[in-house]
């Protein structure tokens, strides 16, 4: 495996590492998600939209060789094993995640804060734990998460015709 910096130059020397894991069961950790849970994301189909990312685990990996930051790998990558809490619920189905379910993997663009869909991963049961094992070829923030519709911009209503005689009641207000 060849490791490279952000400009594509080969990085050599002793590697130091820092790994930060954001615990999906901690409300304080969830509030530390870059951009919050309602984010702009590049979706599987290539379009960009505001979505809620409901994370099952987020991590940041920083590698350095001397004063050079490692950003990419050529001819391989880092193999990761991420444990998903047994209590984690898929927000799209309302059911607990189980072996053979799919969950999406996302990475964040440093500088813009935009999340990018990377791929769908299969949850496996290994020694009684729910895990996802994947290889990554670039370093940034990563999250295993389900994307749900975001209400960031609020609902939009379109009235057609003469609405002067329509009795409208406000039954809910959101701040």
CSV table of N, CA and C in Angstrom, one decimal:
chain,number,residue,atom,x,y,z
A,1,UNK,N,0.8,-1.2,0.0
A,1,UNK,CA,0.0,0.0,0.0
A,1,UNK,C,0.9,1.2,0.0
A,2,UNK,N,0.6,2.2,-0.9
A,2,UNK,CA,1.3,3.4,-1.0
A,2,UNK,C,0.4,4.5,-0.3
A,3,UNK,N,1.0,5.2,0.6
A,3,UNK,CA,0.3,6.3,1.3
A,3,UNK,C,0.7,7.6,0.7
A,4,UNK,N,-0.3,8.5,0.6
A,4,UNK,CA,-0.1,9.8,-0.1
A,4,UNK,C,-0.7,11.0,0.7
A,5,UNK,N,-0.2,12.2,0.5
A,5,UNK,CA,-0.7,13.4,1.1
A,5,UNK,C,-1.8,13.9,0.3
A,6,UNK,N,-2.4,15.1,0.6
A,6,UNK,CA,-3.5,15.7,-0.1
A,6,UNK,C,-3.2,16.1,-1.5
A,7,UNK,N,-1.9,16.3,-1.8
A,7,UNK,CA,-1.5,16.6,-3.2
A,7,UNK,C,-1.1,15.4,-4.0
A,8,UNK,N,-1.2,14.2,-3.4
A,8,UNK,CA,-0.9,13.0,-4.1
A,8,UNK,C,0.6,12.6,-4.1
A,9,UNK,N,1.4,13.3,-3.3
A,9,UNK,CA,2.8,13.0,-3.1
A,9,UNK,C,2.9,11.8,-2.1
A,10,UNK,N,3.8,10.9,-2.4
A,10,UNK,CA,4.1,9.7,-1.5
A,10,UNK,C,4.6,10.2,-0.2
A,11,UNK,N,4.1,9.6,0.9
A,11,UNK,CA,4.5,9.9,2.2
A,11,UNK,C,5.3,8.7,2.8
A,12,UNK,N,6.4,9.0,3.4
A,12,UNK,CA,7.2,7.9,4.0
A,12,UNK,C,7.6,8.2,5.4
A,13,UNK,N,8.0,7.2,6.1
A,13,UNK,CA,8.5,7.5,7.5
A,13,UNK,C,7.6,6.8,8.5
A,14,UNK,N,7.9,7.0,9.8
A,14,UNK,CA,7.1,6.4,10.9
A,14,UNK,C,5.8,7.1,10.9
A,15,UNK,N,4.7,6.3,11.1
A,15,UNK,CA,3.4,6.8,11.1
A,15,UNK,C,2.9,7.0,12.5
A,16,UNK,N,2.3,8.1,12.8
A,16,UNK,CA,1.6,8.3,14.1
A,16,UNK,C,0.1,8.4,13.7
A,17,UNK,N,-0.8,8.0,14.7
A,17,UNK,CA,-2.2,8.0,14.4
A,17,UNK,C,-3.0,8.6,15.5
A,18,UNK,N,-4.2,9.0,15.2
A,18,UNK,CA,-5.2,9.5,16.1
A,18,UNK,C,-6.5,9.0,15.6
A,19,UNK,N,-7.3,8.3,16.4
A,19,UNK,CA,-8.6,7.8,16.0
A,19,UNK,C,-9.6,8.4,17.0
A,20,UNK,N,-10.7,9.0,16.5
A,20,UNK,CA,-11.7,9.6,17.4
A,20,UNK,C,-13.0,8.9,17.0
A,21,UNK,N,-13.7,8.3,17.9
A,21,UNK,CA,-14.9,7.6,17.7
A,21,UNK,C,-16.1,8.4,18.4
A,22,UNK,N,-17.1,8.6,17.6
A,22,UNK,CA,-18.3,9.3,18.2
A,22,UNK,C,-19.3,8.3,18.5
A,23,UNK,N,-19.6,8.1,19.8
A,23,UNK,CA,-20.5,7.1,20.3
A,23,UNK,C,-22.0,7.5,19.9
A,24,UNK,N,-22.6,6.6,19.2
A,24,UNK,CA,-24.0,6.9,18.7
A,24,UNK,C,-25.0,6.8,19.9
A,25,UNK,N,-24.6,6.3,21.0
A,25,UNK,CA,-25.6,6.2,22.2
A,25,UNK,C,-25.5,7.4,23.1
A,26,UNK,N,-24.5,8.3,22.8
A,26,UNK,CA,-24.3,9.5,23.6
A,26,UNK,C,-24.9,10.7,23.0
A,27,UNK,N,-25.9,11.3,23.6
A,27,UNK,CA,-26.5,12.6,23.1
A,27,UNK,C,-25.5,13.7,22.9
A,28,UNK,N,-24.5,13.8,23.8
A,28,UNK,CA,-23.5,14.8,23.7
A,28,UNK,C,-22.6,14.6,22.5
A,29,UNK,N,-22.3,13.3,22.3
A,29,UNK,CA,-21.5,13.0,21.1
A,29,UNK,C,-22.2,13.3,19.8
A,30,UNK,N,-23.5,12.9,19.8
A,30,UNK,CA,-24.3,13.2,18.6
A,30,UNK,C,-24.4,14.7,18.3
A,31,UNK,N,-24.4,15.5,19.3
A,31,UNK,CA,-24.5,16.9,19.1
A,31,UNK,C,-23.2,17.5,18.5
A,32,UNK,N,-22.1,16.7,18.6
A,32,UNK,CA,-20.8,17.1,18.1
A,32,UNK,C,-20.6,16.8,16.6
A,33,UNK,N,-21.6,16.2,16.0
A,33,UNK,CA,-21.5,15.9,14.6
A,33,UNK,C,-21.2,17.1,13.7
A,34,UNK,N,-20.2,17.2,12.9
A,34,UNK,CA,-20.0,18.4,12.1
A,34,UNK,C,-21.2,18.7,11.2
A,35,UNK,N,-21.7,19.9,11.3
A,35,UNK,CA,-22.9,20.3,10.6
A,35,UNK,C,-24.2,19.9,11.3
A,36,UNK,N,-24.1,19.2,12.4
A,36,UNK,CA,-25.3,18.8,13.1
A,36,UNK,C,-25.9,17.6,12.4
A,37,UNK,N,-27.0,17.1,12.8
A,37,UNK,CA,-27.6,15.9,12.1
A,37,UNK,C,-28.3,16.3,10.8
A,38,UNK,N,-28.7,17.6,10.7
A,38,UNK,CA,-29.3,18.0,9.4
A,38,UNK,C,-28.3,18.6,8.6
A,39,UNK,N,-27.9,17.9,7.5
A,39,UNK,CA,-26.7,18.3,6.7
A,39,UNK,C,-27.0,18.3,5.2
A,40,UNK,N,-26.2,19.0,4.5
A,40,UNK,CA,-26.2,18.9,3.0
A,40,UNK,C,-25.4,17.7,2.6
A,41,UNK,N,-25.9,16.9,1.8
A,41,UNK,CA,-25.3,15.6,1.4
A,41,UNK,C,-25.4,15.3,-0.1
A,42,UNK,N,-24.4,14.7,-0.6
A,42,UNK,CA,-24.4,14.2,-2.0
A,42,UNK,C,-24.9,12.8,-1.9
A,43,UNK,N,-26.1,12.5,-2.5
A,43,UNK,CA,-26.8,11.2,-2.3
A,43,UNK,C,-26.3,10.2,-3.3
A,44,UNK,N,-26.8,9.0,-3.1
A,44,UNK,CA,-26.4,7.8,-3.9
A,44,UNK,C,-26.6,8.1,-5.4
A,45,UNK,N,-27.6,8.8,-5.8
A,45,UNK,CA,-27.9,9.1,-7.2
A,45,UNK,C,-27.1,10.3,-7.7
A,46,UNK,N,-26.2,10.9,-6.9
A,46,UNK,CA,-25.4,12.0,-7.3
A,46,UNK,C,-26.0,13.4,-7.1
A,47,UNK,N,-27.3,13.4,-6.7
A,47,UNK,CA,-27.9,14.7,-6.4
A,47,UNK,C,-27.5,15.2,-5.0
A,48,UNK,N,-27.7,16.5,-4.8
A,48,UNK,CA,-27.4,17.0,-3.4
A,48,UNK,C,-28.7,17.5,-2.8
A,49,UNK,N,-28.8,17.2,-1.5
A,49,UNK,CA,-30.1,17.5,-0.8
A,49,UNK,C,-29.8,17.7,0.7
A,50,UNK,N,-30.7,18.3,1.4
A,50,UNK,CA,-30.6,18.4,2.9
A,50,UNK,C,-31.3,17.2,3.4
A,51,UNK,N,-30.5,16.5,4.3
A,51,UNK,CA,-31.1,15.2,4.9
A,51,UNK,C,-30.7,15.2,6.4
A,52,UNK,N,-31.3,14.4,7.1
A,52,UNK,CA,-31.0,14.1,8.5
A,52,UNK,C,-30.1,12.8,8.4
A,53,UNK,N,-28.9,12.8,8.9
A,53,UNK,CA,-28.1,11.6,9.0
A,53,UNK,C,-28.2,11.1,10.4
A,54,UNK,N,-28.8,9.9,10.6
A,54,UNK,CA,-28.9,9.3,11.9
A,54,UNK,C,-27.8,8.3,12.0
A,55,UNK,N,-26.8,8.6,12.8
A,55,UNK,CA,-25.5,7.9,12.8
A,55,UNK,C,-25.6,6.7,13.7
A,56,UNK,N,-25.0,5.6,13.2
A,56,UNK,CA,-24.8,4.4,14.1
A,56,UNK,C,-23.4,4.3,14.5
A,57,UNK,N,-22.6,5.3,14.2
A,57,UNK,CA,-21.2,5.4,14.6
A,57,UNK,C,-20.4,6.2,13.6
A,58,UNK,N,-19.7,7.1,14.2
A,58,UNK,CA,-18.9,8.1,13.4
A,58,UNK,C,-17.4,8.0,13.9
A,59,UNK,N,-16.5,8.2,13.0
A,59,UNK,CA,-15.1,8.2,13.4
A,59,UNK,C,-14.3,9.1,12.5
A,60,UNK,N,-13.2,9.5,13.1
A,60,UNK,CA,-12.2,10.4,12.4
A,60,UNK,C,-10.9,9.7,12.6
A,61,UNK,N,-10.1,9.5,11.5
A,61,UNK,CA,-8.8,8.9,11.6
A,61,UNK,C,-7.8,9.9,11.0
A,62,UNK,N,-6.8,10.2,11.8
A,62,UNK,CA,-5.7,11.1,11.3
A,62,UNK,C,-4.4,10.3,11.4
A,63,UNK,N,-3.7,10.3,10.2
A,63,UNK,CA,-2.4,9.7,10.2
A,63,UNK,C,-1.4,10.7,9.8
A,64,UNK,N,-0.2,10.6,10.4
A,64,UNK,CA,0.9,11.6,10.0
A,64,UNK,C,2.2,10.8,9.9
A,65,UNK,N,3.0,11.2,8.9
A,65,UNK,CA,4.4,10.7,8.8
A,65,UNK,C,5.2,12.0,8.9
A,66,UNK,N,5.9,12.2,10.1
A,66,UNK,CA,6.6,13.4,10.3
A,66,UNK,C,5.6,14.6,10.3
A,67,UNK,N,5.8,15.6,9.4
A,67,UNK,CA,4.9,16.7,9.4
A,67,UNK,C,3.9,16.6,8.3
A,68,UNK,N,3.8,15.5,7.6
A,68,UNK,CA,2.9,15.3,6.5
A,68,UNK,C,1.7,14.5,6.9
A,69,UNK,N,0.5,15.1,6.6
A,69,UNK,CA,-0.8,14.4,6.8
A,69,UNK,C,-1.0,13.4,5.7
A,70,UNK,N,-1.4,12.1,6.1
A,70,UNK,CA,-1.8,11.1,5.1
A,70,UNK,C,-3.2,11.3,4.8
A,71,UNK,N,-3.6,11.3,3.5
A,71,UNK,CA,-4.9,11.5,3.0
A,71,UNK,C,-5.5,10.4,2.2
A,72,UNK,N,-4.6,9.7,1.4
A,72,UNK,CA,-5.2,8.7,0.5
A,72,UNK,C,-4.2,7.5,0.5
A,73,UNK,N,-4.8,6.4,0.0
A,73,UNK,CA,-4.0,5.1,-0.1
A,73,UNK,C,-4.1,4.6,-1.5
A,74,UNK,N,-3.1,4.1,-2.1
A,74,UNK,CA,-3.1,3.5,-3.4
A,74,UNK,C,-2.7,2.0,-3.3
A,75,UNK,N,-3.5,1.2,-4.0
A,75,UNK,CA,-3.2,-0.3,-3.9
A,75,UNK,C,-3.7,-0.9,-2.6
A,76,UNK,N,-4.7,-0.3,-2.0
A,76,UNK,CA,-5.2,-0.9,-0.8
A,76,UNK,C,-5.8,0.2,0.1
A,77,UNK,N,-5.9,0.0,1.4
A,77,UNK,CA,-6.5,1.0,2.2
A,77,UNK,C,-6.5,0.5,3.7
A,78,UNK,N,-7.3,1.2,4.5
A,78,UNK,CA,-7.4,0.8,5.9
A,78,UNK,C,-8.7,-0.1,6.0
A,79,UNK,N,-8.5,-1.2,6.6
A,79,UNK,CA,-9.7,-2.1,6.9
A,79,UNK,C,-10.3,-1.7,8.2
A,80,UNK,N,-11.5,-1.4,8.3
A,80,UNK,CA,-12.2,-1.0,9.5
A,80,UNK,C,-13.2,-2.0,10.0
A,81,UNK,N,-13.4,-2.1,11.3
A,81,UNK,CA,-14.4,-2.9,11.8
A,81,UNK,C,-15.2,-2.0,12.8
A,82,UNK,N,-16.4,-1.7,12.5
A,82,UNK,CA,-17.2,-0.8,13.3
A,82,UNK,C,-18.3,-1.6,14.0
A,83,UNK,N,-18.4,-1.5,15.3
A,83,UNK,CA,-19.4,-2.2,16.0
A,83,UNK,C,-20.6,-1.3,16.1
A,84,UNK,N,-21.8,-1.8,15.8
A,84,UNK,CA,-23.1,-1.1,15.9
A,84,UNK,C,-23.8,-1.5,17.2
A,85,UNK,N,-24.2,-0.6,18.0
A,85,UNK,CA,-24.9,-0.9,19.2
A,85,UNK,C,-26.2,-1.8,18.9
A,86,UNK,N,-26.4,-2.8,19.7
A,86,UNK,CA,-27.5,-3.7,19.5
A,86,UNK,C,-28.9,-2.9,19.7
A,87,UNK,N,-28.9,-1.8,20.3
A,87,UNK,CA,-30.1,-1.0,20.5
A,87,UNK,C,-30.4,0.0,19.4
A,88,UNK,N,-29.5,0.1,18.4
A,88,UNK,CA,-29.6,1.1,17.3
A,88,UNK,C,-30.8,0.7,16.5
A,89,UNK,N,-31.7,1.7,16.2
A,89,UNK,CA,-32.9,1.5,15.4
A,89,UNK,C,-32.8,2.2,14.1
A,90,UNK,N,-33.1,1.5,13.0
A,90,UNK,CA,-33.2,2.1,11.7
A,90,UNK,C,-34.3,3.1,11.7
A,91,UNK,N,-34.1,4.4,11.5
A,91,UNK,CA,-35.2,5.4,11.6
A,91,UNK,C,-36.1,5.3,10.4
A,92,UNK,N,-35.7,4.6,9.3
A,92,UNK,CA,-36.6,4.4,8.2
A,92,UNK,C,-37.6,3.3,8.3
A,93,UNK,N,-37.3,2.3,9.2
A,93,UNK,CA,-38.2,1.2,9.4
A,93,UNK,C,-38.8,1.1,10.8
A,94,UNK,N,-38.1,1.8,11.8
A,94,UNK,CA,-38.5,1.7,13.2
A,94,UNK,C,-38.1,0.4,13.9
A,95,UNK,N,-37.3,-0.5,13.2
A,95,UNK,CA,-36.9,-1.7,13.7
A,95,UNK,C,-35.4,-1.7,14.1
A,96,UNK,N,-35.0,-2.5,15.1
A,96,UNK,CA,-33.6,-2.5,15.4
A,96,UNK,C,-32.8,-3.1,14.3
A,97,UNK,N,-31.6,-2.6,14.1
A,97,UNK,CA,-30.8,-3.1,13.0
A,97,UNK,C,-30.4,-4.6,13.4
A,98,UNK,N,-30.3,-5.4,12.4
A,98,UNK,CA,-29.9,-6.8,12.6
A,98,UNK,C,-29.0,-7.3,11.5
A,99,UNK,N,-28.4,-8.5,11.7
A,99,UNK,CA,-27.5,-9.0,10.7
A,99,UNK,C,-28.2,-9.1,9.4
A,100,UNK,N,-27.4,-8.8,8.3
A,100,UNK,CA,-27.8,-8.8,6.9
A,100,UNK,C,-28.6,-7.5,6.5
A,101,UNK,N,-28.9,-6.6,7.4
A,101,UNK,CA,-29.4,-5.3,7.0
A,101,UNK,C,-28.3,-4.5,6.3
A,102,UNK,N,-28.7,-3.5,5.6
A,102,UNK,CA,-27.8,-2.6,4.9
A,102,UNK,C,-27.8,-1.3,5.6
A,103,UNK,N,-26.7,-0.6,5.7
A,103,UNK,CA,-26.6,0.7,6.3
A,103,UNK,C,-25.6,1.5,5.4
A,104,UNK,N,-25.8,2.7,5.2
A,104,UNK,CA,-24.9,3.5,4.3
A,104,UNK,C,-23.7,4.1,5.0
A,105,UNK,N,-22.6,4.2,4.2
A,105,UNK,CA,-21.4,4.7,4.7
A,105,UNK,C,-21.2,6.1,4.0
A,106,UNK,N,-20.9,7.1,4.8
A,106,UNK,CA,-20.8,8.5,4.4
A,106,UNK,C,-19.4,9.0,4.8
A,107,UNK,N,-18.9,9.9,4.0
A,107,UNK,CA,-17.6,10.7,4.4
A,107,UNK,C,-17.9,12.2,4.2
A,108,UNK,N,-17.2,12.9,5.0
A,108,UNK,CA,-17.4,14.4,5.0
A,108,UNK,C,-16.2,15.0,4.3
A,109,UNK,N,-16.5,16.1,3.5
A,109,UNK,CA,-15.5,16.8,2.8
A,109,UNK,C,-15.0,17.9,3.8
A,110,UNK,N,-13.7,17.8,4.0
A,110,UNK,CA,-13.1,18.8,4.9
A,110,UNK,C,-13.1,20.1,4.2
A,111,UNK,N,-13.5,21.2,4.9
A,111,UNK,CA,-13.5,22.5,4.4
A,111,UNK,C,-15.0,22.9,4.0
A,112,UNK,N,-15.7,22.0,3.4
A,112,UNK,CA,-17.1,22.3,3.0
A,112,UNK,C,-18.1,21.8,4.0
A,113,UNK,N,-17.8,20.8,4.7
A,113,UNK,CA,-18.8,20.2,5.6
A,113,UNK,C,-19.9,19.4,5.0
A,114,UNK,N,-19.8,19.2,3.7
A,114,UNK,CA,-20.8,18.4,2.9
A,114,UNK,C,-20.5,16.9,3.1
A,115,UNK,N,-21.5,16.1,3.4
A,115,UNK,CA,-21.4,14.7,3.5
A,115,UNK,C,-21.6,14.0,2.1
A,116,UNK,N,-20.8,13.0,1.8
A,116,UNK,CA,-21.0,12.3,0.6
A,116,UNK,C,-21.3,10.8,0.8
A,117,UNK,N,-22.3,10.3,0.1
A,117,UNK,CA,-22.6,8.9,0.1
A,117,UNK,C,-21.4,8.1,-0.5
A,118,UNK,N,-21.0,7.1,0.2
A,118,UNK,CA,-19.8,6.3,-0.3
A,118,UNK,C,-20.3,5.0,-0.8
A,119,UNK,N,-21.1,4.2,0.0
A,119,UNK,CA,-21.6,2.9,-0.4
A,119,UNK,C,-22.5,2.4,0.6
A,120,UNK,N,-23.2,1.3,0.2
A,120,UNK,CA,-24.1,0.6,1.2
A,120,UNK,C,-23.3,-0.6,1.7
A,121,UNK,N,-23.4,-0.8,3.0
A,121,UNK,CA,-22.6,-1.8,3.7
A,121,UNK,C,-23.6,-2.8,4.3
A,122,UNK,N,-23.1,-4.1,4.5
A,122,UNK,CA,-23.9,-5.1,5.1
A,122,UNK,C,-23.5,-5.3,6.5
A,123,UNK,N,-24.5,-5.3,7.4
A,123,UNK,CA,-24.3,-5.5,8.8
A,123,UNK,C,-24.2,-7.0,9.0
A,124,UNK,N,-23.1,-7.4,9.7
A,124,UNK,CA,-22.9,-8.9,10.0
A,124,UNK,C,-22.9,-9.1,11.5
A,125,UNK,N,-23.2,-10.3,11.9
A,125,UNK,CA,-23.1,-10.8,13.3
A,125,UNK,C,-21.7,-11.5,13.4
A,126,UNK,N,-20.8,-10.9,14.3
A,126,UNK,CA,-19.5,-11.6,14.5
A,126,UNK,C,-19.4,-11.7,16.0
A,127,UNK,N,-19.3,-12.9,16.5
A,127,UNK,CA,-19.1,-13.2,17.9
A,127,UNK,C,-20.1,-12.4,18.8
A,128,UNK,N,-21.4,-12.4,18.3
A,128,UNK,CA,-22.5,-11.9,19.1
A,128,UNK,C,-22.6,-10.3,19.0
A,129,UNK,N,-21.8,-9.7,18.2
A,129,UNK,CA,-21.8,-8.3,17.9
A,129,UNK,C,-22.3,-8.0,16.5
A,130,UNK,N,-23.0,-6.9,16.3
A,130,UNK,CA,-23.3,-6.4,15.0
A,130,UNK,C,-22.2,-5.5,14.5
A,131,UNK,N,-21.6,-5.9,13.4
A,131,UNK,CA,-20.4,-5.1,12.9
A,131,UNK,C,-20.6,-4.9,11.4
A,132,UNK,N,-19.9,-3.8,11.0
A,132,UNK,CA,-19.7,-3.5,9.6
A,132,UNK,C,-18.1,-3.5,9.4
A,133,UNK,N,-17.7,-4.3,8.4
A,133,UNK,CA,-16.3,-4.3,8.0
A,133,UNK,C,-16.1,-3.7,6.6
A,134,UNK,N,-15.3,-2.7,6.5
A,134,UNK,CA,-15.1,-2.0,5.2
A,134,UNK,C,-13.7,-1.5,5.1
A,135,UNK,N,-13.2,-1.3,3.9
A,135,UNK,CA,-11.9,-0.8,3.6
A,135,UNK,C,-12.1,0.7,3.1
A,136,UNK,N,-11.4,1.6,3.6
A,136,UNK,CA,-11.5,3.0,3.1
A,136,UNK,C,-10.2,3.3,2.5
A,137,UNK,N,-10.2,4.2,1.4
A,137,UNK,CA,-9.0,4.6,0.7
A,137,UNK,C,-8.7,6.0,0.8
A,138,UNK,N,-9.4,6.8,1.6
A,138,UNK,CA,-9.1,8.2,1.9
A,138,UNK,C,-9.5,8.5,3.3
A,139,UNK,N,-8.8,9.4,3.9
A,139,UNK,CA,-9.1,9.8,5.3
A,139,UNK,C,-9.8,11.1,5.4
A,140,UNK,N,-10.9,11.0,6.2
A,140,UNK,CA,-11.7,12.2,6.5
A,140,UNK,C,-12.6,11.7,7.7
A,141,UNK,N,-13.7,12.4,8.0
A,141,UNK,CA,-14.7,11.9,8.9
A,141,UNK,C,-15.5,10.9,8.2
A,142,UNK,N,-15.9,9.9,8.8
A,142,UNK,CA,-16.8,8.8,8.3
A,142,UNK,C,-17.9,8.5,9.2
A,143,UNK,N,-19.1,8.1,8.6
A,143,UNK,CA,-20.2,7.8,9.5
A,143,UNK,C,-21.0,6.6,8.8
A,144,UNK,N,-21.4,5.7,9.6
A,144,UNK,CA,-22.4,4.7,9.2
A,144,UNK,C,-23.8,5.3,9.6
A,145,UNK,N,-24.6,5.6,8.6
A,145,UNK,CA,-25.8,6.3,9.0
A,145,UNK,C,-27.0,6.1,8.0
A,146,UNK,N,-28.2,6.3,8.4
A,146,UNK,CA,-29.3,6.3,7.5
A,146,UNK,C,-29.7,7.7,7.3
A,147,UNK,N,-30.0,8.0,6.0
A,147,UNK,CA,-30.4,9.4,5.7
A,147,UNK,C,-32.0,9.4,5.7
A,148,UNK,N,-32.5,10.4,6.3
A,148,UNK,CA,-34.0,10.6,6.3
A,148,UNK,C,-34.3,12.0,5.8
A,149,UNK,N,-35.5,12.2,5.5
A,149,UNK,CA,-35.9,13.5,5.0
A,149,UNK,C,-35.7,14.6,6.0
A,150,UNK,N,-35.2,15.7,5.6
A,150,UNK,CA,-35.0,16.8,6.5
A,150,UNK,C,-36.1,17.8,6.4
A,151,UNK,N,-36.5,18.4,7.6
A,151,UNK,CA,-37.5,19.5,7.6
A,151,UNK,C,-36.8,20.8,7.8
A,152,UNK,N,-35.5,20.9,7.5
A,152,UNK,CA,-34.7,22.1,7.7
A,152,UNK,C,-35.4,23.3,7.2
A,153,UNK,N,-35.9,23.2,6.0
A,153,UNK,CA,-36.5,24.4,5.4
A,153,UNK,C,-38.0,24.6,5.7
A,154,UNK,N,-38.6,23.6,6.5
A,154,UNK,CA,-40.0,23.7,6.8
A,154,UNK,C,-40.9,23.2,5.7
A,155,UNK,N,-42.1,23.0,6.0
A,155,UNK,CA,-43.0,22.6,4.9
A,155,UNK,C,-43.4,23.7,4.0
A,156,UNK,N,-43.7,23.4,2.8
A,156,UNK,CA,-44.2,24.4,1.8
A,156,UNK,C,-45.6,24.1,1.4
A,157,UNK,N,-46.4,25.1,1.4
A,157,UNK,CA,-47.8,25.0,1.0
A,157,UNK,C,-48.1,25.8,-0.2
A,158,UNK,N,-48.8,25.2,-1.2
A,158,UNK,CA,-49.2,25.9,-2.4
A,158,UNK,C,-50.8,25.9,-2.4
A,159,UNK,N,-51.4,27.1,-2.3
A,159,UNK,CA,-52.8,27.2,-2.4
A,159,UNK,C,-53.2,27.6,-3.8
A,160,UNK,N,-54.2,26.9,-4.4
A,160,UNK,CA,-54.7,27.2,-5.7
A,160,UNK,C,-56.1,27.7,-5.6
A,161,UNK,N,-56.5,28.6,-6.4
A,161,UNK,CA,-57.9,29.1,-6.5
A,161,UNK,C,-58.1,30.2,-5.4
A,162,UNK,N,-59.4,30.5,-5.2
A,162,UNK,CA,-59.7,31.6,-4.3
A,162,UNK,C,-59.7,31.0,-2.8
A,163,UNK,N,-58.7,31.5,-2.1
A,163,UNK,CA,-58.5,31.0,-0.7
A,163,UNK,C,-59.1,32.0,0.3
A,164,UNK,N,-59.8,33.1,-0.2
A,164,UNK,CA,-60.3,34.1,0.7
A,164,UNK,C,-61.4,33.5,1.6
A,165,UNK,N,-62.1,32.5,1.2
A,165,UNK,CA,-63.2,31.9,1.9
A,165,UNK,C,-62.8,30.6,2.7
A,166,UNK,N,-61.5,30.3,2.7
A,166,UNK,CA,-61.0,29.1,3.3
A,166,UNK,C,-60.7,29.4,4.8
A,167,UNK,N,-61.2,28.6,5.7
A,167,UNK,CA,-60.9,28.7,7.1
A,167,UNK,C,-59.7,27.9,7.4
A,168,UNK,N,-58.6,28.5,7.8
A,168,UNK,CA,-57.3,27.8,8.0
A,168,UNK,C,-57.0,28.0,9.5
A,169,UNK,N,-56.7,26.9,10.2
A,169,UNK,CA,-56.3,27.0,11.6
A,169,UNK,C,-54.8,26.6,11.7
A,170,UNK,N,-54.1,27.2,12.5
A,170,UNK,CA,-52.7,26.8,12.8
A,170,UNK,C,-52.8,25.8,13.9
A,171,UNK,N,-52.4,24.6,13.6
A,171,UNK,CA,-52.5,23.6,14.7
A,171,UNK,C,-51.1,23.2,15.3
A,172,UNK,N,-50.1,23.7,14.6
A,172,UNK,CA,-48.7,23.5,15.2
A,172,UNK,C,-47.8,24.5,14.7
A,173,UNK,N,-46.9,24.9,15.5
A,173,UNK,CA,-45.9,25.9,15.1
A,173,UNK,C,-44.5,25.4,15.5
A,174,UNK,N,-43.6,25.6,14.7
A,174,UNK,CA,-42.2,25.1,15.0
A,174,UNK,C,-41.3,26.3,15.0
A,175,UNK,N,-40.4,26.3,16.0
A,175,UNK,CA,-39.5,27.4,16.1
A,175,UNK,C,-38.1,27.0,15.7
